[in-house]
Amino acid sequence: QVQLVESGGGSVQAGGSLRLSCAVSGDTNGRNCVGWIRQAPGKGREGVAAIYAGDGTTHYVDSVKGRFTISQDNAKNTVYLEMNTLKPEDTAMYYCAAGPAFPLCILGTSAGTRHWGQGTQVTVSS
């Protein structure tokens, strides 16, 4: 089993920055891939970014490339999502997600996402 605990959400004005953290523990084979999935009110899930635990390879959805950075601190077993130049359309609940295959852990379905955190709210005002 894998446990994921998020922190760091909040409210910010457009153009601002936030950093999300995901503390990861449990079965290492089940978390080769760790990432972030977001869901805005009335919209479907969207995989935002993922990182491969083995070598730090990253993957981003096009809408956040150049603005968001995913990273990992292996000593702290924590994955971070640094979000810069935030836009109102980034407003969503952000979930940390994990799975055995990269970058499928941010698919948002059982095919790739095997473990979920409780979510943290990010609100960007214009």
Backbone as ProteinMPNN parsed JSONL, in Angstrom:
{"seq_chain_A": "QVQLVESGGGSVQAGGSLRLSCAVSGDTNGRNCVGWIRQAPGKGREGVAAIYAGDGTTHYVDSVKGRFTISQDNAKNTVYLEMNTLKPEDTAMYYCAAGPAFPLCILGTSAGTRHWGQGTQVTVSS", "coords_chain_A": {"N_chain_A": [[0.849, -1.194, 0.0], [0.354, 2.298, -0.603], [0.84, 5.506, 0.731], [-0.252, 8.836, 0.491], [0.151, 12.201, 1.195], [-0.955, 15.394, 0.895], [-0.001, 18.87, 0.886], [-0.004, 22.486, 1.056], [-1.718, 23.922, -0.616], [-3.873, 26.748, -1.491], [-4.983, 30.197, -1.711], [-4.432, 32.542, -4.297], [-3.448, 35.402, -6.193], [-3.806, 35.957, -9.74], [-0.914, 35.31, -11.65], [0.654, 34.828, -9.505], [2.406, 32.53, -7.241], [2.56, 29.144, -6.045], [3.468, 26.36, -3.972], [3.06, 22.966, -3.972], [3.139, 20.104, -1.872], [3.81, 16.626, -1.553], [3.838, 14.071, 0.565], [5.224, 10.935, 0.524], [4.781, 7.502, 1.167], [5.217, 3.981, 1.925], [4.779, 0.999, -0.088], [7.377, 0.629, -2.353], [7.404, -0.279, -4.998], [4.914, 0.308, -5.896], [4.904, 2.977, -6.401], [6.496, 3.973, -8.459], [5.95, 5.952, -10.227], [4.952, 9.207, -9.534], [2.65, 11.827, -9.244], [0.576, 14.662, -10.167], [-2.836, 15.301, -10.263], [-5.55, 17.221, -11.351], [-8.785, 18.618, -10.653], [-11.299, 20.628, -11.692], [-14.262, 22.442, -10.681], [-17.127, 20.994, -12.07], [-15.754, 19.96, -14.199], [-13.726, 17.468, -15.886], [-11.189, 15.133, -14.73], [-7.735, 16.036, -14.877], [-4.563, 15.162, -15.784], [-1.649, 16.595, -14.586], [1.18, 16.758, -14.045], [3.988, 14.539, -13.842], [6.444, 12.45, -12.246], [9.212, 10.272, -12.609], [10.321, 8.0, -10.337], [12.719, 6.628, -10.462], [14.746, 7.927, -12.099], [14.107, 10.579, -12.178], [12.879, 11.585, -14.42], [10.561, 13.683, -16.084], [7.135, 14.628, -16.814], [4.737, 16.641, -18.432], [1.505, 18.174, -18.774], [0.465, 20.019, -21.656], [-0.619, 22.547, -21.067], [0.591, 23.513, -18.774], [3.265, 23.559, -19.136], [6.422, 25.077, -18.806], [5.52, 26.694, -16.79], [4.899, 25.213, -14.485], [6.719, 23.091, -12.264], [7.752, 19.885, -11.499], [9.233, 18.03, -8.901], [11.448, 15.953, -6.915], [12.379, 14.993, -3.609], [14.338, 12.723, -2.483], [15.419, 12.075, -0.016], [13.597, 13.089, 1.763], [11.364, 11.813, 0.983], [9.416, 13.088, -0.581], [7.403, 14.713, -2.974], [7.253, 17.521, -5.032], [5.293, 20.228, -6.376], [5.93, 22.944, -8.039], [4.352, 25.883, -8.75], [4.095, 28.432, -10.947], [3.363, 31.716, -12.274], [0.543, 31.638, -12.138], [-2.793, 31.037, -13.308], [-6.282, 31.96, -13.547], [-7.63, 29.749, -14.612], [-6.224, 27.634, -13.594], [-7.345, 27.03, -11.243], [-8.481, 24.589, -9.067], [-9.104, 21.385, -7.468], [-6.309, 19.764, -6.341], [-4.775, 16.692, -6.639], [-2.494, 14.43, -5.292], [-1.004, 11.662, -6.852], [-0.243, 8.209, -7.448], [1.471, 5.427, -8.977], [2.491, 2.323, -10.554], [3.575, 2.647, -13.12], [5.181, 4.912, -15.321], [4.261, 7.568, -17.556], [1.798, 6.986, -16.491], [0.553, 7.189, -14.038], [-0.836, 9.542, -13.741], [-3.121, 9.327, -15.162], [-5.639, 9.173, -14.042], [-7.455, 7.166, -13.948], [-8.196, 3.75, -13.024], [-6.518, 2.269, -14.537], [-4.005, 3.348, -14.492], [-3.614, 5.049, -12.303], [-3.152, 4.265, -9.116], [-3.119, 4.984, -6.476], [-4.269, 7.562, -4.339], [-4.066, 10.861, -2.977], [-5.592, 12.986, -0.451], [-6.265, 15.405, -1.485], [-5.811, 18.908, -2.256], [-6.82, 22.259, -2.201], [-6.518, 24.663, -4.76], [-6.806, 27.977, -5.517], [-7.133, 30.51, -7.818], [-7.359, 33.853, -8.302], [-8.603, 36.455, -10.427]], "CA_chain_A": [[0.0, 0.0, 0.0], [1.061, 3.574, -0.701], [0.141, 6.624, 1.356], [0.083, 10.142, -0.087], [-0.416, 13.29, 1.991], [-0.651, 16.665, 0.251], [-0.09, 20.132, 1.616], [0.509, 23.63, 0.323], [-2.688, 24.649, -1.427], [-4.287, 28.042, -0.963], [-5.521, 31.179, -2.646], [-3.412, 33.452, -4.787], [-3.887, 36.18, -7.345], [-3.211, 35.587, -11.026], [0.487, 35.699, -11.748], [1.358, 34.418, -8.308], [3.018, 31.21, -7.174], [2.295, 28.251, -4.925], [4.17, 25.089, -4.04], [2.378, 21.836, -3.353], [4.002, 19.009, -1.417], [3.165, 15.316, -1.388], [4.656, 13.141, 1.335], [4.969, 9.607, -0.029], [5.286, 6.39, 1.971], [4.639, 2.689, 1.585], [5.374, 0.084, -1.061], [8.123, 1.39, -3.355], [7.041, -0.707, -6.348], [3.642, 0.922, -6.263], [5.035, 4.425, -6.582], [7.534, 4.329, -9.421], [5.473, 7.206, -10.801], [4.166, 10.06, -8.637], [2.298, 13.03, -9.973], [-0.538, 15.496, -9.725], [-4.052, 15.345, -11.072], [-6.442, 18.257, -10.849], [-10.179, 18.595, -11.1], [-12.01, 21.877, -11.448], [-15.71, 22.219, -10.552], [-17.854, 20.782, -13.299], [-14.867, 19.481, -15.259], [-13.128, 16.167, -15.665], [-9.837, 15.088, -14.18], [-6.662, 16.346, -15.818], [-3.213, 14.89, -15.316], [-0.882, 17.828, -14.721], [2.617, 16.506, -14.103], [4.414, 13.29, -13.216], [7.888, 12.247, -12.157], [9.615, 8.884, -12.463], [11.153, 7.945, -9.143], [14.021, 6.043, -10.733], [15.766, 8.84, -12.6], [13.635, 11.958, -12.145], [12.255, 12.012, -15.675], [9.296, 14.369, -15.821], [6.14, 14.726, -17.878], [3.779, 17.713, -18.148], [0.466, 18.498, -19.742], [0.908, 21.203, -22.395], [-1.12, 23.807, -20.502], [1.404, 23.967, -17.639], [4.693, 23.546, -19.491], [7.056, 26.374, -18.652], [5.01, 27.38, -15.594], [4.933, 24.282, -13.357], [7.871, 22.2, -12.185], [7.632, 18.802, -10.54], [10.547, 17.575, -8.445], [11.375, 15.021, -5.795], [13.456, 14.968, -2.625], [14.317, 11.322, -2.058], [15.741, 12.003, 1.41], [12.385, 13.417, 2.515], [10.241, 11.068, 0.391], [8.422, 14.116, -0.882], [7.319, 15.23, -4.34], [6.797, 18.908, -5.025], [4.829, 20.857, -7.598], [6.104, 24.396, -7.997], [3.431, 26.459, -9.729], [4.359, 29.849, -11.164], [2.511, 32.414, -13.251], [-0.751, 30.968, -12.035], [-3.911, 31.627, -14.029], [-7.573, 31.543, -12.97], [-7.996, 28.416, -15.088], [-5.525, 26.635, -12.794], [-8.152, 26.771, -10.053], [-8.944, 23.198, -9.034], [-8.588, 20.536, -6.407], [-5.129, 19.062, -6.824], [-4.574, 15.416, -5.955], [-1.281, 13.658, -5.517], [-1.361, 10.34, -7.339], [0.913, 7.332, -7.63], [1.224, 4.158, -9.625], [3.722, 1.619, -10.9], [4.062, 2.939, -14.471], [5.322, 6.325, -15.686], [3.616, 8.569, -16.687], [0.39, 6.593, -16.394], [-0.029, 7.443, -12.717], [-1.687, 10.726, -13.776], [-4.269, 9.086, -16.034], [-6.863, 9.434, -13.312], [-8.287, 5.964, -13.942], [-7.539, 2.627, -12.357], [-5.51, 1.713, -15.444], [-2.678, 3.853, -14.183], [-3.587, 5.694, -10.998], [-3.497, 3.244, -8.133], [-3.199, 5.563, -5.137], [-4.667, 8.963, -4.329], [-4.072, 11.641, -1.755], [-6.901, 13.517, -0.087], [-6.495, 16.607, -2.277], [-5.604, 20.233, -1.684], [-7.479, 23.228, -3.072], [-5.777, 25.805, -5.297], [-7.732, 28.961, -6.056], [-6.423, 31.634, -8.424], [-8.313, 34.914, -8.613], [-8.137, 37.38, -11.484]], "C_chain_A": [[0.881, 1.239, 0.0], [0.203, 4.651, -0.052], [0.67, 7.931, 0.789], [-0.615, 11.228, 0.727], [0.019, 14.616, 1.391], [-0.699, 17.814, 1.237], [0.333, 21.253, 0.672], [-0.479, 24.365, -0.555], [-3.036, 25.986, -0.791], [-4.848, 28.922, -2.047], [-4.443, 32.173, -3.021], [-3.997, 34.235, -5.952], [-3.181, 35.694, -8.615], [-1.795, 36.153, -11.14], [1.324, 35.269, -10.571], [1.867, 32.991, -8.375], [2.551, 30.454, -5.938], [3.165, 27.016, -5.097], [3.378, 24.038, -3.283], [3.411, 20.776, -2.974], [3.183, 17.74, -1.278], [4.148, 14.401, -0.671], [4.252, 11.724, 0.956], [5.553, 8.55, 0.9], [4.624, 5.098, 1.514], [5.419, 1.96, 0.518], [6.077, 0.833, -2.189], [7.746, 0.986, -4.776], [5.761, -0.054, -6.828], [3.731, 2.403, -6.537], [6.242, 4.769, -7.436], [7.222, 5.665, -10.09], [4.651, 7.946, -9.751], [3.856, 11.348, -9.394], [1.105, 13.744, -9.381], [-1.644, 15.481, -10.765], [-4.93, 16.439, -10.492], [-7.843, 18.09, -11.415], [-10.843, 19.898, -10.697], [-13.498, 21.581, -11.339], [-16.372, 22.07, -11.91], [-17.016, 20.26, -14.455], [-14.289, 18.119, -14.894], [-11.734, 16.269, -15.07], [-8.813, 15.378, -15.268], [-5.324, 16.027, -15.173], [-2.326, 16.078, -15.601], [0.6, 17.547, -14.925], [2.933, 15.208, -13.39], [5.932, 13.227, -13.205], [8.179, 10.775, -11.929], [10.633, 8.808, -11.337], [12.569, 7.477, -9.441], [15.086, 7.042, -11.135], [15.304, 10.29, -12.669], [13.079, 12.474, -13.451], [10.883, 12.598, -15.382], [8.418, 14.414, -17.066], [5.127, 15.782, -17.482], [2.69, 17.76, -19.206], [0.851, 19.829, -20.389], [0.528, 22.512, -21.706], [-0.275, 24.334, -19.344], [2.894, 23.995, -17.95], [5.27, 24.96, -19.424], [6.595, 27.144, -17.43], [5.114, 26.505, -14.344], [6.193, 23.432, -13.435], [7.622, 21.149, -11.114], [9.032, 18.32, -10.171], [10.37, 16.623, -7.275], [12.599, 15.178, -4.901], [13.432, 13.572, -2.024], [14.617, 11.18, -0.563], [14.505, 12.262, 2.274], [11.175, 12.642, 2.007], [9.087, 12.005, 0.059], [8.543, 14.54, -2.343], [6.689, 16.619, -4.27], [6.247, 19.298, -6.395], [4.937, 22.359, -7.402], [5.276, 24.994, -9.118], [3.665, 27.968, -9.791], [3.44, 30.409, -12.226], [1.133, 31.771, -13.289], [-1.839, 31.769, -12.728], [-5.213, 31.185, -13.369], [-7.987, 30.143, -13.416], [-7.209, 27.303, -14.411], [-6.288, 26.291, -11.512], [-8.745, 25.374, -10.105], [-8.547, 22.569, -7.711], [-7.437, 19.744, -7.012], [-4.901, 17.822, -5.967], [-3.191, 14.869, -6.299], [-1.697, 12.236, -5.887], [-0.098, 9.519, -7.556], [0.495, 6.038, -8.3], [2.525, 3.529, -10.048], [4.334, 2.041, -12.23], [4.07, 4.433, -14.76], [4.993, 6.525, -17.158], [2.147, 8.255, -16.404], [-0.248, 6.891, -15.046], [-0.914, 8.681, -12.704], [-2.836, 10.569, -14.779], [-5.579, 9.418, -15.335], [-7.838, 8.274, -13.34], [-7.492, 4.821, -13.319], [-6.482, 1.971, -13.249], [-4.105, 2.181, -15.092], [-2.539, 4.451, -12.806], [-4.059, 4.7, -9.949], [-3.701, 3.825, -6.732], [-3.467, 7.058, -5.248], [-4.419, 9.585, -2.961], [-5.452, 12.216, -1.515], [-7.244, 14.787, -0.854], [-6.216, 17.881, -1.515], [-6.112, 21.265, -2.69], [-6.51, 24.334, -3.474], [-6.793, 26.731, -5.952], [-6.94, 30.166, -6.547], [-7.458, 32.677, -8.843], [-7.709, 35.881, -9.625], [-8.035, 38.793, -10.97]], "O_chain_A": [[1.994, 1.236, 0.526], [-1.01, 4.702, -0.26], [1.877, 8.112, 0.627], [-1.829, 11.18, 0.924], [1.208, 14.938, 1.374], [-1.349, 17.74, 2.28], [0.943, 21.011, -0.369], [-0.109, 25.353, -1.189], [-2.563, 26.317, 0.296], [-5.151, 28.47, -3.151], [-3.645, 32.595, -2.185], [-4.93, 33.779, -6.613], [-2.105, 35.1, -8.559], [-1.524, 37.298, -10.78], [2.552, 35.331, -10.615], [1.779, 32.327, -9.408], [2.193, 31.05, -4.922], [3.553, 26.664, -6.211], [3.068, 24.202, -2.103], [4.413, 20.582, -3.663], [2.004, 17.783, -0.927], [5.167, 14.006, -1.237], [3.082, 11.355, 1.053], [6.684, 8.683, 1.368], [3.612, 5.113, 0.813], [6.581, 2.271, 0.257], [5.435, 1.597, -2.91], [7.766, 1.826, -5.674], [5.553, 0.114, -8.029], [2.725, 3.029, -6.873], [6.937, 5.749, -7.167], [8.127, 6.409, -10.467], [3.75, 7.365, -9.146], [4.711, 11.886, -10.099], [0.68, 13.473, -8.257], [-1.413, 15.628, -11.965], [-5.04, 16.569, -9.273], [-8.054, 17.514, -12.483], [-10.938, 20.226, -9.514], [-13.957, 20.563, -11.856], [-16.203, 22.913, -12.792], [-17.514, 20.13, -15.573], [-14.357, 17.683, -13.745], [-11.179, 17.358, -14.929], [-9.0, 15.014, -16.429], [-4.995, 16.575, -14.121], [-2.252, 16.532, -16.743], [1.204, 18.046, -15.874], [2.239, 14.819, -12.451], [6.611, 13.849, -14.021], [7.49, 10.106, -11.159], [11.673, 9.465, -11.376], [13.514, 7.874, -8.759], [16.193, 7.028, -10.598], [16.035, 11.145, -13.169], [12.829, 13.671, -13.589], [10.138, 12.086, -14.547], [8.884, 14.263, -18.195], [4.696, 15.826, -16.33], [2.915, 17.432, -20.371], [1.487, 20.67, -19.753], [1.285, 23.482, -21.763], [-0.416, 25.498, -18.97], [3.695, 24.412, -17.114], [4.673, 25.912, -19.926], [7.21, 28.146, -17.065], [5.391, 27.013, -13.258], [6.671, 23.098, -14.519], [7.319, 21.477, -9.967], [9.908, 18.215, -11.03], [9.281, 16.501, -6.715], [13.703, 15.456, -5.371], [12.607, 13.272, -1.161], [14.117, 10.258, 0.082], [14.381, 11.725, 3.375], [10.076, 12.795, 2.54], [7.931, 11.733, 0.385], [9.643, 14.701, -2.871], [5.722, 16.849, -3.543], [6.671, 18.777, -7.427], [4.138, 22.966, -6.691], [5.463, 24.662, -10.289], [3.456, 28.683, -8.811], [2.817, 29.665, -12.984], [0.63, 31.41, -14.353], [-1.821, 33.0, -12.741], [-5.249, 30.15, -12.705], [-8.638, 29.426, -12.656], [-7.503, 26.129, -14.636], [-5.914, 25.368, -10.788], [-9.428, 25.014, -11.063], [-7.768, 23.13, -6.94], [-7.581, 19.128, -8.068], [-4.841, 17.895, -4.74], [-2.785, 14.855, -7.461], [-2.628, 11.679, -5.304], [0.977, 10.062, -7.814], [-0.654, 5.607, -8.213], [3.578, 4.153, -9.913], [5.523, 1.807, -12.446], [3.098, 5.135, -14.483], [5.417, 5.703, -17.97], [1.355, 9.151, -16.113], [-1.472, 6.849, -14.924], [-1.675, 8.871, -11.756], [-3.446, 11.554, -15.194], [-6.522, 9.892, -15.969], [-8.943, 8.386, -12.808], [-6.281, 4.918, -13.118], [-5.648, 1.206, -12.766], [-3.128, 1.485, -15.366], [-1.471, 4.376, -12.199], [-5.236, 4.342, -9.907], [-4.381, 3.223, -5.901], [-2.952, 7.73, -6.142], [-4.544, 8.927, -1.928], [-6.378, 11.964, -2.286], [-8.403, 15.201, -0.87], [-6.36, 17.94, -0.294], [-5.859, 21.149, -3.89], [-5.777, 24.87, -2.643], [-7.547, 26.318, -6.833], [-6.174, 30.768, -5.795], [-8.335, 32.392, -9.658], [-6.498, 36.096, -9.675], [-7.661, 39.696, -11.718]]}, "name": "protein", "num_of_chains": 1, "seq": "QVQLVESGGGSVQAGGSLRLSCAVSGDTNGRNCVGWIRQAPGKGREGVAAIYAGDGTTHYVDSVKGRFTISQDNAKNTVYLEMNTLKPEDTAMYYCAAGPAFPLCILGTSAGTRHWGQGTQVTVSS"}
